[in-house]
Structure formats: structure tokens, C-alpha cells
Amino acid sequence: MNALDIELVSVSKSYAGMAVVKDIDLAIPQGEFVSILGPSGCGKTTTLNMIAGFTAPSHGDIRIKGRSQVRVPPERRNIGLVFQNYALFPHMTVTENVAFGLKMKGVRRNEAETTVKSALRSVHLEGMGERYPRELSGGQQQRVALARAIAPRPSVLLLDEPLSNLDLKLREAMRIELKEIQQQLGMTFVYVTHDQEEAMAMSDRVVVMWQGAIAQEGQPAALYREPNSRFVADFIGKSNILSVTSTATQAANLELAVGDGLILKAHKIELTAEIRYCSIRPESIAVLPPGAGGSGFANLLNATVRRVVNLGAAFEIDADLGSDVRLHVLLRATRASVPPKVGDAIHLGIDDADIQPLSA
Amino acid sequence: MNSLALDLHPPARRRRTLSWFPFAALSPSLLVLSVFFALPMGMMIGMSFTQTETFSPTLEHYQRFFTDGLSLAGFCRTALMSLLVAVSVTVLGYPVAYFLARSTTRWRAVVFALALAPELAGVVLRTYGWLIILEDRGFINDLLLQLGVISSPLPLSKNLFAVVVGLTHVVLPFGILSLMTSIQGIDPNLERAAQMLGASRLAVIRTIVLPLSVPGIVSSMLIAFTMAASAYATPALLGGAGFKVLATMIYEQVLFYIDWPFASVMAMALLLMMLAISFVGVRYESRRRSRASVSSGGER
Ligand SMILES: Nc1ncnc2c1ncn2[C@@H]1O[C@H](COP(=O)(O)OP(=O)(O)OP(=O)(O)O)[C@@H](O)[C@H]1O
Ligand SMILES: [Mg+2]
């Protein structure tokens, strides 16, 4: 296990009695890429500002490498920060911007020059050193901001929605680049975003925040597969969320009653709280032609096709199961697959492992 | 090729369709200005070149200005006084302006009110206030004499020092306002970014805030300089009879010597001084700005 870089110990923040961040516990090991993911206003920036030192927590402790930081001013925390609007110094050239942190640390001139050069190289901006920030495109400014933040080699880099001002293509390219840079440097990244794809694509671990508290944290795949709440299931990826009216434990399965009279068989789990919803990912539902037989699915349901949307790589099918239940199904488009037509009667096969019971 | 044409076209077209509008909007103020400003100005310029008895054109008034010694001394004293006021207003006003631009606490309102409060009392009232404080038998000298720190009163009034103090007080709110506006235009995230890169509070001010607020510093200096150079009441009251600047000398020429042409020459000198200073300031600013935009055009 790596040494811990950052620890948040029951950190809370309230403004004028309004709790904005509620009792957050978080331990980030060295070299990890952690995303803090959540909808607008859930307290992501506030959390980041507390780590950076611009905001003091109302309660709790923030530790960096085991040392409490509550009384340490931002300039002495040895943390880097990339702002959403980049915050490049407009009166300095790219080189001067990147060299700023080294100068403040008293790094010798020729040593600083080498570091600036290698920082600019790692963000592919060689030869742009003499330009001013306003002479750069948004994507280039973004890279300068990154180079400036990593040049003094902080132990931790905080990034507050750094890609949200870029267009989609560039954003996707930068995701890969950011991840590569992080791995090269072995630096701890704390990445704040409200874009779940971004978080899933880059992170070793995702911390989902909701209304000031951590809703769930874990590896991206685990969060996707096993969301612990209706909110997380809905926020990460797309999902069919069904209300569960009653549950019954059978020998091998957990039976969930949804709609009026429809029973779904889920994996047997230990019940600690009442099951109120279940989540089924659209791509985990198999579309079978009528009369295809059992074919090994725990759940085999009759449905009528209500709508088919061609998404190119897949077909999105709206299936009506009767009893007030509708499911979105994602059918991958292959040469062999023939999408059903509106009004067709089909069978839907769902594995019991693909039905995720939720208690909140 | 294509994209270049697309880039260049829209701004050019926009400028053409808008061109008549600014002038139309200006016309009422142009009218007022020409009647109440340009006309008297023209008369003043005319008078400065006119022989008093024969009304023929002459340069004798200007000659007198440059040779009588007193006038040039007054000119230089005006420039020195205004420069000192400009510097002291900007230096004293800067910390207050920074606080006003950045504070979010309720103290901001208090400081704002205190900073602008001097404007509520008239110039003459404030000047008499300073007289009471700075006189030979005034508050400061009285206090120091009684404490035994000094044995005879310090020369705090009836001199350049007193005038600069009084004028600084009068002009300070204007300096603060122009500095504040300029500092408010600086993204606070820049200061945070500098801090995250290890800059102390002081280093942030020195490397980020000061360089980016140069436009505010220039305009604060310009405002302070021109207000000080054209002030009459404060130099007259706090400077005493021996302290002569262009404004008080013009007043003297008009009221005591009834020498309008010579007063006009002095007014011209004052006007040219202020125009020259404004020109230098504006030039400095636009040079700074164009240096940046030229390099952007050149490199692309
Ligand atoms: N200085 C402040 N005073 C009062 N309330 C604040 C302050 N700063 C933030 N808040 C409130 O705290 C909540 C969380 O704000 P925060 O900026 O952390 O959200 P966020 O998750 O970063 O959202 P976004 O994705 O929109 O940036 C918001 O409801 C906001 O109104
Ligand atoms: Mg935010």
C-alpha cells in the first residue's frame, strides 16, 4: 500500500449555517488519479478549495503526507492547482508563466530553464514559449496552465473542471493526454468534474458526491456495475430504474416485484435495508426473437417494441413489458443483428447478476 | 485563404454600418461643449496673443512669461506640487483601493464610506481643517511643544508640504476610485494561482496585482496631477502669501492687476502642462497595449 498523500477526516463546511460539505472522509494514496464527480452545486469546488487552502473547513482535518494543513497557508502546501478558466498571467509569456512557481521557490536560473523546457515538452508546446496567453487557443492555454502547475513538482495536483471550456474532440484528446502525463510523473491527481464519462475514462478511483456528501466511491467499473443508490445508478451511465414494491427471498434468488405483478429474479444478497429500487443497464438486456426458448437467462420477459432509435453503433429500443413497466434496451449494431420493428413482440433476457437491487 | 476572408470581413462591415451613430449620439454634448468650452477657450487664446492698447497681434506677453523669472518659477512649482500630489495620492490610495476591490466582509462598506466621506465636506472646509492642524499654533505643533519634543514650532504650514497634504486629502477619493476599478478588473483567480505556485501575499501584489493595475495607476496619477494643478483654494489657503502656483497667479493677474492677456498666457501654460502630462500618460498606456497586440499579429 502506498503512503497516503491526502487525507480528509470528517471534513465539513457550512456557510451561514448552510451545510455545503458534510462530513467527508477521504484517503488518497500517492500516485492515484482520483475524480470527484457530482452534479453542479454539490460542493466539489468547495472541497477542492479546502484542500488547496483557500477555504478553511468548519470541522474536521485535512492532512497532507500525514501533517495537518488547517493552519498552513496555500503557498506553503506544495500543491498545484489548475483552474477552470486557466488563470494564466496575461502579462507574462508562456515561459514566464511556467517559470513562475520555480522562481518563487528560488530555483536557480539555468535549472529552472531546463525544467520549463521539459514541462513545455510534456504538454507539446515547444517553441511557443515567447507567446503571450492571449495569443494561444483555448486548448493551448489549457496546456500552459497544466505545465505551469506541474513545473514546480507539487506532491499533489488539483484540477477543477479543467476541460470544460474545450470542445468535445479536444476534450477527449486531452483526457488521454492528462492521464498519460499523470502516469509519467507518478503525481497524485485530484480531478473535479461533473462529466461522468471524463471521470470514468481517466480515474483510478471515482468519488461520487451528492448534496455535499460522498454518495459512493470506488473503481469506475465497480461503480458502474454496482451502484449503491438510485442517484449513483442514474448519474453514472444510463440505467433503467424500477420501483420495487416487495421482495421475497427464494432458495437461489432474490425476487423483486416491480410494476403490478411483474417479478424479477436478482442475485441473492444479504438484506440490510429495504429494497426500494432496482437498476438494469440497457446494454445488459438481451433482445431475443419470439420462440427462442429459455437460453439460460434467469429472467425471460415478453415485451412489445414501442420505439426504435438508430444510434449508429447501436439501436435504442423502448420495450413495453405491460404492468406499467418500460425498459430501455441497447442493442449493439452488428452485421448480423436485425433490429426489431415498432409493434414487434420480443423476448428480453436479463441475467440475475445484471439486476442491481438498491435501497436508496 | 477562405478562412482568412471570413475572419476579416465581419468586423469591417460592422464598423461601416455603425460609423454615423457615435457622432449623432455625441451631437448634443458637442453643442454644449462648443458654446461653453471652445468659445471661451478661443477667446483666451486670442487674448494671449493680443497687444493691450493697439489690439495688434504680439508675442510680448509670452516673452514676459519666460523672462520675468517669477512666472517660470510658478510654473515649475505647480509641476512639482502636482507631481508630489499625484505620487502621494496613488501610493496612499493603493492599499485602500486593493482592500475595497477584494474584501467581501462588511468592513468593505465602512471603509468605502470613510474613503469617500471627505468629498461631502467642501474643499474650503477641509482646507481650514488642515490649517488648524498644521499651523504654527496648530494641533501638531501645540502637542509636540507641550510634550517637549521640540522647542519652536515646525514649519508645517504656509509651504509646499502643507499644500501637498491638503491637496492629497482633496484628491485621494478620486485616486482610490480609479485604482479600485482597475484592480477589480483583475481576475482574483490569478492571485490564487500565484499563491498556489508559492508566492507570498507580498509577492502576489508585486508580481501580479501591481503590473496588471498599471492602467489604474496611470489614470490615478493623471487625475491627481490635473486636479492638483488646477486647484486654487487649497494652495491659496495652506500655501500662504508666498506660495505661488499658476492657479493663484492667474487669479492675482485678473483681480489685482486686471491684466487679462498675461493671465491668459499663464492659463495657456497651465493648460499645456496638463495636456502634455495626459499625452505622456495615454501614450504610455497605448504603447503597452499595442506592444502586446503587435506581437500577436506578428507571430501568427
Ligand atoms: N462563499 C460562499 N458563500 C455561500 N455559499 C457558498 C459559497 N461558496 C459556495 N457556496 C455554496 O456551496 C454550494 C457548493 O458550491 P461549490 O462551488 O462547491 O459547487 P460545485 O460542486 O463546485 O458546483 P459546480 O459544478 O457548479 O462548480 C453551492 O450551493 C454554493 O451556492
Ligand atoms: Mg465548481
mmCIF file of C-alpha atoms in Angstrom, chain A residues 16 29 34 39 80 104 114 195 215 228 259 295 339 357 359:
data_model
loop_
_atom_site.group_PDB
_atom_site.id
_atom_site.type_symbol
_atom_site.label_atom_id
_atom_site.label_comp_id
_atom_site.label_asym_id
_atom_site.label_seq_id
_atom_site.Cartn_x
_atom_site.Cartn_y
_atom_site.Cartn_z
ATOM 1 C CA ALA A 16 -24.037 30.935 7.347
ATOM 2 C CA PRO A 29 -2.746 7.279 -1.776
ATOM 3 C CA VAL A 34 -8.969 10.366 -8.129
ATOM 4 C CA PRO A 39 -23.728 17.481 -10.212
ATOM 5 C CA GLY A 80 -0.645 22.524 -7.683
ATOM 6 C CA MET A 104 9.002 31.712 -6.231
ATOM 7 C CA THR A 114 15.622 23.134 -18.141
ATOM 8 C CA ASP A 195 -18.821 14.837 -16.520
ATOM 9 C CA ALA A 215 -22.594 9.043 -2.209
ATOM 10 C CA ASN A 228 -25.321 1.617 -4.215
ATOM 11 C CA GLY A 259 -44.939 -2.683 -11.519
ATOM 12 C CA SER A 295 -31.476 -19.911 -23.443
ATOM 13 C CA PRO A 339 -33.362 -4.651 -35.167
ATOM 14 C CA PRO A 357 -31.138 -4.012 -6.034
ATOM 15 C CA SER A 359 -32.173 0.524 -1.039
#
